[in-house]
Amino acid sequence: MDNSGQLSRRQILSAAGFVGLATLTACGSGDDGGDPKDLSKKQNGAMKEYRAGQQFKAAKPLSFSLLHNNNPVYPTKKDWLFWKEVAQRTGITLKPVDVPLADYEKKRSVLIGAGDAPFLIPKTYHPSEVAFVSSGAILPVGEYVHLMPNYRDKVKKWQLEPELDSIRQSDGKYYLLPGLHEKVKSGYSLSFRTDVLDKLGLTLPTTWDEVHDVLKALKEEYPDKYPWTDRWSTNTPFPCGALFSYLGQSYGAKAGWTYDNISFDAKAQKFVFTAATDSYRQMVEFLRKIVAEKLLDPESFTQQDDQAVQKLLAEKSYVISANSQELVQNYRYNLEKQVKGAKIEMVPVPLGPAGPVVIGGARLENGVMVSSKALKSDTFVAMMQFVDWLWYSDEGQKLCKWGVEGVTYTESGGTPALKSGISLMGSDPDAPKDLQKDYGFFNGVFTYGGSWALVSSSFSPDEKKFQDAMSQREQLPIDPAHPLQSMEQEQATLWDTPLKDHVIQNTLKFVLGNRPLSEWGAFVAELKAKNMEQLVDLHNKAYERFRKENG
């Protein structure tokens, strides 16, 4: 599934599109006349002693409303075992307010703006919570994590404080409870037809220089073909979004789906403009060389995914970007049916000038916003304990992901496996039942983050091998917190989009040879004319201010 592409599109939508609606609601945190921090009258149903690793059970039956992203792949059912099991274990009945996946961002904004949002608002990608901060419609939920022992335990154990700092707002608080990962989970890399490499005496490449050598050897053998064709170019601002993301990572630059105009230069201790850095330019030069030597199909940057896959299956090409699911369920499955003896494998992201690194900040995932109305409720403490158990305890996370032992999965040696007759994302096409559709488990609203053991428990053997290799790599430093104030945010948004558009258009022109690399200096001058330096200054001022105020 093209998750990274969705994520970056969502972030763009939420940052740009729905800022105005949030300002309709008045602040709700302290308007019952009390101190929002005084929780003595908000203990109804709460456990007196609630600790990490302990089963949460409300002192009396309660129910909480929840915005529910209704995914067309597994449409909501009232009789899912998930709802029943959660109620049985915790005493909490969840009342989902279903919103279709396609309208989720928009409907969420409308509900929050009208003051009608449910108490719990999950499936929120940072920075889309920022739009609702100034109105006071959502809680600075980071101020209440003392009620959440499992959450605090994981933040401490996995040293996630720098990541949390990166989502703080200009008041020093954060407004989203993110999904927490123990390790960075990488998504995409290159895959190669290994049977073809074996025939030519070639080995799988481990660096980008070796990728270049392998592609050249394939071109010599098949001069009338492009050895590599690529995909993930449609419905995304950045064509070949996956390729640019993982190639950029090898150069220490944010590109593709992970592109951001602003990056932090850890040596200089200041923010810089990403596309004007040497590392970004070197990445572009490398791709230009690959295209100029006819090793990468230029149609990669415009074609539909199906066209790219068809070229692979018709043996017009031998190399393509992959993620583990596409590798197994699409490329390998179809190649084995069409091409006798075909084998294909995904390599760990090849190493480049930046060494064995992964982009920093990827250990946080989408998370939960809490409506300010929830704080007025006398059941607020119980609700936060419940959120802590369901989304952040080992037991709650396992329930959300795998379901009920003996019913949906069995376990041996600490490793869960689906019971026979149950399929997950096509794992057993002939199974009569589906873990998501029929039981409501492995639902993206509730299933994300967790220990490496849990996250990797659903990996195919291919993915396990890939992720184990990637998880050994060093995470690049996370951009430090530098929240903009609302006026600055408006100004930054006006500058950001034209700059980003210019970067994407010209990156492609350089790569495809429609603009010579000798004009790189002119390209940077064009960025300056579009307020590049003013944007960087804005972020650096915010960084200095936040550092002074928050130490």
Coordinates of C-alpha atoms in Angstrom, one line a residue:
M1 CA 0.0 0.0 0.0
D2 CA 1.3 3.4 -1.0
N3 CA 1.2 4.7 2.6
S4 CA 4.0 7.2 2.4
G5 CA 2.4 8.9 -0.6
Q6 CA -0.9 9.2 1.3
L7 CA 0.8 10.5 4.3
S8 CA 2.6 13.4 2.6
R9 CA -0.6 14.2 0.6
R10 CA -2.6 14.2 3.9
Q11 CA -0.1 16.5 5.5
I12 CA -0.2 18.9 2.6
L13 CA -4.0 18.9 2.6
S14 CA -4.3 19.4 6.3
A15 CA -1.7 22.1 6.5
A16 CA -3.1 24.1 3.7
G17 CA -6.8 23.3 3.4
F18 CA -8.8 23.5 6.5
V19 CA -7.2 26.1 8.8
G20 CA -10.2 28.4 8.8
L21 CA -12.8 26.0 10.1
A22 CA -11.1 25.4 13.4
T23 CA -11.4 29.0 14.6
L24 CA -15.2 28.7 15.1
T25 CA -15.1 27.1 18.5
A26 CA -14.4 28.9 21.7
C27 CA -11.8 27.5 24.2
G28 CA -13.3 24.7 26.2
S29 CA -10.6 23.7 28.7
G30 CA -11.3 25.8 31.8
D31 CA -14.7 27.3 31.2
D32 CA -16.5 25.3 33.9
G33 CA -14.8 27.8 36.2
G34 CA -12.4 25.3 37.6
D35 CA -8.6 24.8 37.1
P36 CA -8.1 22.5 34.1
K37 CA -5.3 20.8 36.0
D38 CA -7.5 20.0 39.0
L39 CA -8.8 16.5 38.1
S40 CA -10.3 15.7 41.6
K41 CA -13.9 15.9 40.3
K42 CA -13.1 14.0 37.0
Q43 CA -12.3 10.5 38.5
N44 CA -15.7 8.9 37.8
G45 CA -15.1 5.3 36.7
A46 CA -11.3 5.7 36.9
M47 CA -9.0 3.0 38.5
K48 CA -7.5 4.2 41.7
E49 CA -4.1 2.5 41.2
Y50 CA -3.4 2.1 37.5
R51 CA 0.2 1.1 36.4
A52 CA 2.0 0.2 33.3
G53 CA 1.5 -3.4 32.3
Q54 CA -1.8 -3.7 34.3
Q55 CA -5.1 -4.5 32.7
F56 CA -7.3 -1.4 32.7
K57 CA -10.9 -2.0 33.8
A58 CA -13.2 0.9 34.5
A59 CA -14.7 1.0 38.0
K60 CA -18.1 1.2 36.3
P61 CA -19.4 0.7 32.7
L62 CA -18.7 3.8 30.6
S63 CA -18.9 4.8 26.9
F64 CA -16.8 7.2 24.9
S65 CA -17.4 8.6 21.4
L66 CA -14.7 8.2 18.8
L67 CA -14.3 9.5 15.3
H68 CA -13.9 6.4 13.1
N69 CA -12.2 6.4 9.7
N70 CA -14.4 4.0 7.8
N71 CA -12.1 2.2 5.4
P72 CA -13.7 0.8 2.2
V73 CA -11.3 -2.1 2.3
Y74 CA -12.9 -3.2 5.6
P75 CA -16.2 -1.3 6.1
T76 CA -17.3 -0.9 9.8
K77 CA -19.6 -3.6 11.2
K78 CA -21.5 -3.2 14.5
D79 CA -20.9 -6.9 15.3
W80 CA -17.1 -6.9 15.0
L81 CA -15.5 -9.0 17.7
F82 CA -13.2 -6.0 18.3
W83 CA -15.9 -3.8 19.9
K84 CA -17.2 -6.7 22.1
E85 CA -13.7 -7.7 23.2
V86 CA -12.7 -4.1 24.1
A87 CA -15.9 -3.7 26.1
Q88 CA -15.5 -7.0 27.9
R89 CA -11.8 -6.3 28.9
T90 CA -12.1 -2.6 29.8
G91 CA -15.8 -1.9 30.7
I92 CA -15.7 0.8 28.0
T93 CA -18.1 0.8 25.1
L94 CA -16.7 2.7 22.1
K95 CA -19.3 4.7 20.1
P96 CA -17.9 5.1 16.7
V97 CA -18.9 8.2 14.6
D98 CA -18.2 6.7 11.1
V99 CA -16.7 9.0 8.5
P100 CA -15.8 7.7 5.0
L101 CA -12.0 7.5 4.4
A102 CA -12.2 9.9 1.4
D103 CA -13.8 12.6 3.5
Y104 CA -12.0 12.0 6.8
E105 CA -9.9 15.2 6.9
K106 CA -12.7 17.5 5.8
K107 CA -15.4 16.0 8.0
R108 CA -13.1 16.1 11.0
S109 CA -12.5 19.8 10.4
V110 CA -16.2 20.5 10.1
L111 CA -17.1 18.5 13.3
I112 CA -14.4 20.2 15.3
G113 CA -15.3 23.6 13.9
A114 CA -19.0 23.2 14.8
G115 CA -18.1 21.9 18.3
D116 CA -19.6 18.5 17.5
A117 CA -16.4 16.4 17.5
P118 CA -16.4 13.1 19.5
F119 CA -14.1 13.0 22.6
L120 CA -11.5 10.9 20.8
I121 CA -10.2 11.9 17.3
P122 CA -7.7 9.3 16.1
K123 CA -6.0 8.8 12.7
T124 CA -4.6 12.3 12.8
Y125 CA -1.3 13.0 11.1
H126 CA 1.0 15.7 12.4
P127 CA 0.9 18.6 11.5
S128 CA -2.9 18.6 10.9
E129 CA -3.6 19.1 14.6
V130 CA -2.0 22.6 14.3
A131 CA -5.1 24.0 12.6
F132 CA -7.2 23.4 15.7
V133 CA -4.8 24.7 18.4
S134 CA -5.6 28.5 18.3
S135 CA -9.3 27.9 18.8
G136 CA -8.8 25.8 21.9
A137 CA -11.0 23.1 20.4
I138 CA -8.5 20.3 21.2
L139 CA -6.6 19.6 24.4
P140 CA -2.8 20.2 24.8
V141 CA -2.9 16.5 25.6
G142 CA 0.8 16.3 26.4
E143 CA -0.1 18.1 29.7
Y144 CA -2.2 15.0 30.8
V145 CA 0.2 12.1 30.0
H146 CA 0.9 11.8 33.8
L147 CA -2.4 9.8 33.6
M148 CA -0.9 7.4 31.0
P149 CA 1.7 5.1 32.5
N150 CA 2.2 2.8 29.5
Y151 CA 2.7 5.8 27.2
R152 CA 5.2 7.4 29.6
D153 CA 7.0 4.1 30.0
K154 CA 7.5 3.7 26.2
V155 CA 8.6 7.3 25.7
K156 CA 11.2 6.8 28.4
K157 CA 12.4 3.3 27.5
W158 CA 12.7 4.2 23.8
Q159 CA 14.1 7.7 24.3
L160 CA 11.4 9.4 22.3
E161 CA 11.6 12.8 24.0
P162 CA 13.4 14.5 20.9
E163 CA 10.6 13.2 18.6
L164 CA 7.9 14.6 21.0
D165 CA 9.8 17.9 21.1
S166 CA 9.5 18.1 17.3
I167 CA 5.6 18.2 17.5
R168 CA 5.4 20.9 20.2
Q169 CA 3.6 24.2 19.4
S170 CA 4.7 27.7 20.1
D171 CA 3.4 27.5 23.6
G172 CA 5.8 24.5 24.3
K173 CA 2.9 22.0 24.5
Y174 CA 1.8 19.2 22.1
Y175 CA -1.7 18.5 21.0
L176 CA -1.5 15.0 19.5
L177 CA -0.8 11.6 21.2
P178 CA 1.3 10.0 18.4
G179 CA 1.7 6.3 17.7
L180 CA 5.1 5.3 19.3
H181 CA 7.6 3.0 17.6
E182 CA 10.5 1.3 19.3
K183 CA 12.5 1.3 16.0
V184 CA 12.2 3.1 12.6
K185 CA 10.2 1.0 10.2
S186 CA 11.4 1.5 6.6
G187 CA 9.0 1.1 3.7
Y188 CA 10.6 1.2 0.3
S189 CA 13.7 0.2 -1.7
L190 CA 14.8 -1.3 -5.0
S191 CA 13.9 -4.8 -6.1
F192 CA 15.9 -6.8 -8.7
R193 CA 15.2 -9.9 -10.8
T194 CA 17.8 -12.1 -9.1
D195 CA 17.5 -15.0 -11.6
V196 CA 18.6 -12.6 -14.3
L197 CA 21.5 -11.3 -12.1
D198 CA 22.6 -14.9 -11.4
K199 CA 22.6 -15.7 -15.1
L200 CA 25.0 -12.7 -15.7
G201 CA 27.2 -13.5 -12.7
L202 CA 26.0 -10.3 -10.9
T203 CA 25.4 -9.9 -7.2
L204 CA 22.8 -7.8 -5.4
P205 CA 24.1 -4.3 -5.0
T206 CA 24.7 -2.8 -1.5
T207 CA 25.7 0.8 -2.6
W208 CA 24.4 3.2 -5.2
D209 CA 27.7 2.9 -7.1
E210 CA 27.1 -0.9 -7.3
V211 CA 23.5 -0.2 -8.4
H212 CA 25.0 1.8 -11.3
D213 CA 27.4 -1.0 -12.2
V214 CA 24.6 -3.6 -12.1
L215 CA 22.4 -1.4 -14.3
K216 CA 25.3 -0.9 -16.8
A217 CA 25.9 -4.7 -17.0
L218 CA 22.1 -5.3 -17.6
K219 CA 22.1 -2.6 -20.4
E220 CA 25.1 -4.2 -22.1
E221 CA 23.3 -7.6 -22.1
Y222 CA 19.9 -6.1 -23.2
P223 CA 20.9 -2.9 -25.1
D224 CA 17.3 -2.2 -26.4
K225 CA 15.7 -2.2 -22.9
Y226 CA 15.7 0.2 -20.0
P227 CA 17.0 -2.1 -17.1
W228 CA 15.0 -0.1 -14.6
T229 CA 11.5 1.3 -14.8
D230 CA 9.8 2.9 -11.9
R231 CA 6.4 3.9 -10.4
W232 CA 4.6 5.9 -7.6
S233 CA 4.4 9.0 -9.8
T234 CA 0.6 9.6 -10.0
N235 CA -1.6 11.3 -7.3
T236 CA 1.5 12.6 -5.6
P237 CA 3.2 16.0 -5.7
F238 CA 6.6 14.4 -6.2
P239 CA 6.8 11.9 -9.1
C240 CA 8.7 8.7 -8.2
G241 CA 8.0 9.7 -4.6
A242 CA 9.3 6.4 -3.2
L243 CA 12.5 6.5 -5.2
F244 CA 13.4 10.1 -4.3
S245 CA 12.6 9.4 -0.6
Y246 CA 15.0 6.5 -0.2
L247 CA 17.6 7.8 -2.6
G248 CA 17.5 11.2 -0.8
Q249 CA 18.0 9.4 2.6
S250 CA 21.2 7.9 1.2
Y251 CA 22.4 11.4 0.5
G252 CA 21.1 12.8 3.9
A253 CA 18.4 14.9 2.1
K254 CA 14.6 15.0 2.4
A255 CA 13.2 14.3 -1.0
G256 CA 10.2 12.6 -2.7
W257 CA 7.4 11.8 -0.2
T258 CA 9.5 13.0 2.7
Y259 CA 10.4 16.3 1.0
D260 CA 10.2 19.4 3.1
N261 CA 11.5 22.9 2.1
I262 CA 13.2 23.3 5.5
S263 CA 15.9 21.0 7.0
F264 CA 18.1 21.4 10.0
D265 CA 21.9 21.5 9.4
A266 CA 23.2 19.8 12.6
K267 CA 26.8 21.1 12.0
A268 CA 25.8 24.7 11.5
Q269 CA 23.0 24.4 14.1
K270 CA 20.5 26.2 11.9
F271 CA 17.7 25.6 9.4
V272 CA 18.6 25.6 5.7
F273 CA 16.6 25.3 2.5
T274 CA 16.6 21.6 1.5
A275 CA 16.7 21.9 -2.3
A276 CA 19.6 24.4 -2.1
T277 CA 21.9 22.1 -0.2
D278 CA 24.9 20.2 -1.7
S279 CA 23.5 16.8 -0.7
Y280 CA 20.2 17.5 -2.6
R281 CA 22.2 18.6 -5.7
Q282 CA 24.4 15.5 -5.5
M283 CA 21.3 13.3 -5.4
V284 CA 19.9 15.0 -8.5
E285 CA 23.3 14.7 -10.3
F286 CA 23.3 10.9 -9.6
L287 CA 19.8 10.4 -11.1
R288 CA 20.7 12.6 -14.1
K289 CA 23.6 10.3 -14.8
I290 CA 21.4 7.2 -14.6
V291 CA 18.8 8.7 -16.9
A292 CA 21.4 10.1 -19.4
E293 CA 23.0 6.6 -19.7
K294 CA 19.5 5.1 -20.5
L295 CA 19.6 2.9 -17.4
L296 CA 16.3 4.3 -16.0
D297 CA 13.1 4.6 -18.1
P298 CA 12.2 8.3 -18.4
E299 CA 8.5 7.3 -18.5
S300 CA 9.0 6.4 -14.8
F301 CA 8.2 9.9 -13.8
T302 CA 4.8 10.1 -15.6
Q303 CA 3.5 6.5 -16.0
Q304 CA 0.7 4.8 -14.0
D305 CA 1.8 2.1 -11.5
D306 CA 0.2 -0.6 -13.6
Q307 CA 2.2 0.4 -16.7
A308 CA 5.4 0.1 -14.7
V309 CA 4.4 -3.3 -13.3
Q310 CA 3.4 -4.5 -16.8
K311 CA 6.9 -3.7 -18.1
L312 CA 8.4 -5.8 -15.3
L313 CA 6.1 -8.7 -16.0
A314 CA 6.7 -8.5 -19.8
E315 CA 10.5 -8.6 -19.1
K316 CA 11.0 -5.1 -20.6
S317 CA 12.8 -4.2 -17.4
Y318 CA 14.4 -6.0 -14.4
V319 CA 14.5 -3.4 -11.6
I320 CA 11.7 -1.5 -9.9
S321 CA 10.9 0.2 -6.6
A322 CA 9.1 -2.0 -4.1
N323 CA 7.7 -2.3 -0.7
S324 CA 7.3 -5.7 1.0
Q325 CA 3.6 -6.1 0.2
E326 CA 4.0 -5.2 -3.5
L327 CA 7.0 -7.4 -3.8
V328 CA 5.3 -10.5 -2.6
Q329 CA 1.6 -10.0 -3.6
N330 CA 2.2 -8.3 -7.0
Y331 CA 5.6 -8.7 -8.5
R332 CA 6.6 -12.2 -7.3
Y333 CA 3.1 -13.7 -7.5
N334 CA 2.6 -12.6 -11.1
L335 CA 6.1 -13.1 -12.3
E336 CA 6.0 -16.7 -11.1
K337 CA 2.8 -17.3 -13.1
Q338 CA 4.2 -15.6 -16.3
V339 CA 8.0 -16.2 -16.4
K340 CA 9.4 -19.6 -15.7
G341 CA 12.1 -19.6 -13.0
A342 CA 11.6 -15.8 -12.3
K343 CA 12.9 -14.7 -8.9
I344 CA 12.7 -11.1 -7.5
E345 CA 14.2 -9.7 -4.3
M346 CA 14.1 -6.3 -2.5
V347 CA 17.5 -5.0 -1.2
P348 CA 18.1 -2.9 1.9
V349 CA 18.3 0.7 0.7
P350 CA 21.7 1.0 -1.1
L351 CA 24.3 3.1 0.8
G352 CA 25.3 6.5 -0.4
P353 CA 27.5 9.4 0.8
A354 CA 25.5 9.7 4.1
G355 CA 26.4 6.1 5.1
P356 CA 24.1 3.6 6.9
V357 CA 21.4 6.1 8.0
V358 CA 17.6 6.5 8.0
I359 CA 15.8 9.8 8.0
G360 CA 15.1 10.9 11.6
G361 CA 11.7 11.4 13.2
A362 CA 10.0 8.4 11.7
R363 CA 9.4 6.7 15.0
L364 CA 6.2 8.7 15.5
E365 CA 3.1 7.8 13.6
N366 CA -0.4 9.2 13.2
G367 CA -2.2 9.5 16.6
V368 CA -5.1 10.7 18.7
M369 CA -6.4 14.2 19.4
V370 CA -8.7 14.7 22.4
S371 CA -11.6 17.2 22.2
S372 CA -11.4 20.0 24.9
K373 CA -15.0 19.0 25.8
A374 CA -13.7 15.7 27.2
L375 CA -11.9 17.7 30.0
K376 CA -15.3 18.9 31.3
S377 CA -16.5 15.4 31.7
D378 CA -16.3 13.8 35.2
T379 CA -15.0 10.6 33.4
F380 CA -11.9 12.4 32.0
V381 CA -9.3 10.4 34.0
A382 CA -10.9 7.0 33.2
M383 CA -10.9 8.0 29.5
M384 CA -7.2 8.9 29.5
Q385 CA -6.4 5.6 31.3
F386 CA -8.4 3.7 28.7
V387 CA -6.6 5.5 25.8
D388 CA -3.3 4.6 27.5
W389 CA -4.3 0.9 27.7
L390 CA -5.8 0.5 24.3
W391 CA -3.3 2.4 22.2
Y392 CA -0.1 2.1 24.3
S393 CA 0.0 -1.0 26.5
D394 CA 1.6 -4.2 25.1
E395 CA -1.7 -6.1 25.7
G396 CA -3.9 -3.4 24.1
Q397 CA -1.7 -3.2 21.1
K398 CA -1.6 -6.9 20.6
L399 CA -5.4 -7.1 20.9
C400 CA -5.9 -4.4 18.3
K401 CA -3.5 -6.1 15.9
W402 CA -4.0 -9.8 16.3
G403 CA -7.4 -10.1 18.1
V404 CA -8.2 -12.9 20.6
E405 CA -5.9 -15.8 21.2
G406 CA -7.5 -19.1 20.3
V407 CA -10.2 -17.3 18.2
T408 CA -8.2 -15.3 15.6
Y409 CA -4.6 -16.3 16.3
T410 CA -2.5 -18.9 18.0
E411 CA 0.9 -18.3 19.6
S412 CA 4.0 -20.4 19.9
G413 CA 7.3 -19.1 21.3
G414 CA 5.8 -15.6 21.7
T415 CA 5.1 -15.3 18.0
P416 CA 1.4 -14.9 17.0
A417 CA 0.1 -16.6 13.8
L418 CA -3.3 -16.3 12.2
K419 CA -5.6 -19.3 12.8
S420 CA -6.2 -21.3 9.6
G421 CA -9.2 -20.1 7.7
I422 CA -8.4 -16.4 8.4
S423 CA -6.7 -14.2 5.9
L424 CA -4.9 -10.8 6.4
M425 CA -4.3 -8.5 3.4
G426 CA -4.4 -11.5 1.0
S427 CA -2.2 -13.8 3.0
D428 CA -4.6 -16.7 2.3
P429 CA -6.8 -15.8 -0.7
D430 CA -9.0 -18.9 -0.2
A431 CA -9.7 -18.3 3.5
P432 CA -13.4 -18.0 4.4
K433 CA -12.7 -15.2 7.0
D434 CA -10.7 -12.0 7.0
L435 CA -9.1 -10.5 10.1
Q436 CA -10.0 -7.0 9.2
K437 CA -13.3 -7.3 7.4
D438 CA -15.0 -9.9 9.6
Y439 CA -13.5 -9.3 13.0
G440 CA -12.4 -5.6 13.0
F441 CA -8.8 -6.2 14.1
F442 CA -5.7 -4.8 12.3
N443 CA -7.8 -1.6 11.8
G444 CA -5.6 1.4 11.0
V445 CA -7.5 3.5 13.5
F446 CA -6.2 1.4 16.4
T447 CA -3.2 -0.6 15.0
Y448 CA 0.1 1.3 14.8
G449 CA 3.4 1.6 16.7
G450 CA 4.6 -0.7 19.4
S451 CA 7.6 -2.8 20.2
W452 CA 9.8 -4.2 17.4
A453 CA 8.6 -7.7 18.4
L454 CA 5.0 -6.7 17.9
V455 CA 5.5 -4.6 14.8
S456 CA 7.6 -7.3 13.1
S457 CA 5.2 -10.1 14.1
S458 CA 3.2 -9.6 11.0
F459 CA 6.2 -9.3 8.6
S460 CA 6.5 -11.8 5.8
P461 CA 10.0 -13.5 5.7
D462 CA 11.1 -11.0 3.0
E463 CA 10.0 -8.0 5.0
K464 CA 11.6 -9.4 8.2
K465 CA 15.0 -9.7 6.4
F466 CA 14.7 -6.2 5.0
Q467 CA 13.5 -4.5 8.2
D468 CA 16.1 -6.3 10.3
A469 CA 18.8 -4.9 8.1
M470 CA 17.3 -1.4 8.0
S471 CA 16.7 -1.3 11.8
Q472 CA 20.5 -1.6 12.4
R473 CA 21.1 1.8 10.7
E474 CA 21.6 5.0 12.6
Q475 CA 18.7 7.5 12.7
L476 CA 19.7 11.0 11.4
P477 CA 19.2 13.7 14.0
I478 CA 15.6 14.9 14.3
D479 CA 14.8 18.5 13.4
P480 CA 14.6 20.4 16.7
A481 CA 11.3 22.0 17.7
H482 CA 10.7 25.4 16.1
P483 CA 6.9 26.0 16.2
L484 CA 5.7 29.1 14.3
Q485 CA 3.1 31.5 15.8
S486 CA -0.2 31.8 13.9
M487 CA 0.8 34.9 11.9
E488 CA 4.1 33.3 11.0
Q489 CA 2.3 30.1 10.0
E490 CA 0.1 32.0 7.6
Q491 CA 3.1 33.8 6.0
A492 CA 5.1 30.5 5.8
T493 CA 2.2 28.8 4.0
L494 CA 2.1 31.5 1.4
W495 CA 5.8 31.1 0.7
D496 CA 6.0 27.3 1.1
T497 CA 3.8 26.2 -1.8
P498 CA 5.3 28.2 -4.7
L499 CA 8.8 27.2 -3.5
K500 CA 7.9 23.5 -3.3
D501 CA 6.3 23.6 -6.7
H502 CA 9.4 25.2 -8.2
V503 CA 11.6 22.6 -6.6
I504 CA 9.6 19.7 -7.8
Q505 CA 9.3 21.0 -11.4
N506 CA 13.0 21.8 -11.7
T507 CA 14.2 18.6 -9.9
L508 CA 12.5 16.7 -12.7
K509 CA 13.8 19.0 -15.5
F510 CA 17.4 18.5 -14.2
V511 CA 17.0 14.7 -13.9
L512 CA 15.4 14.3 -17.3
G513 CA 18.0 16.6 -19.0
N514 CA 15.5 19.2 -19.9
R515 CA 17.6 21.7 -18.0
P516 CA 21.4 21.4 -17.9
L517 CA 23.0 21.0 -14.4
S518 CA 25.2 24.0 -15.3
E519 CA 22.1 26.1 -14.4
W520 CA 22.0 25.0 -10.8
G521 CA 23.1 28.4 -9.6
A522 CA 20.4 30.1 -11.6
F523 CA 17.8 27.6 -10.0
V524 CA 19.0 28.7 -6.5
A525 CA 18.7 32.4 -7.6
E526 CA 15.1 31.7 -8.7
L527 CA 14.3 30.2 -5.2
K528 CA 15.7 33.3 -3.6
A529 CA 13.4 35.4 -5.8
K530 CA 10.5 33.3 -4.4
N531 CA 11.4 34.2 -0.7
M532 CA 13.6 31.2 0.1
E533 CA 15.8 33.2 2.5
Q534 CA 12.8 34.9 4.2
L535 CA 11.3 31.4 4.8
V536 CA 14.5 30.1 6.3
D537 CA 14.9 33.2 8.5
L538 CA 11.3 32.7 9.8
H539 CA 12.1 29.1 10.9
N540 CA 15.4 30.1 12.4
K541 CA 13.8 32.9 14.4
A542 CA 11.2 30.5 15.7
Y543 CA 13.9 28.0 16.6
E544 CA 15.9 30.6 18.6
R545 CA 12.7 31.8 20.3
F546 CA 11.6 28.3 21.3
R547 CA 15.1 27.5 22.6
K548 CA 15.2 30.6 24.8
E549 CA 11.7 30.1 26.2
N550 CA 11.9 26.3 26.7
G551 CA 15.6 25.8 27.5

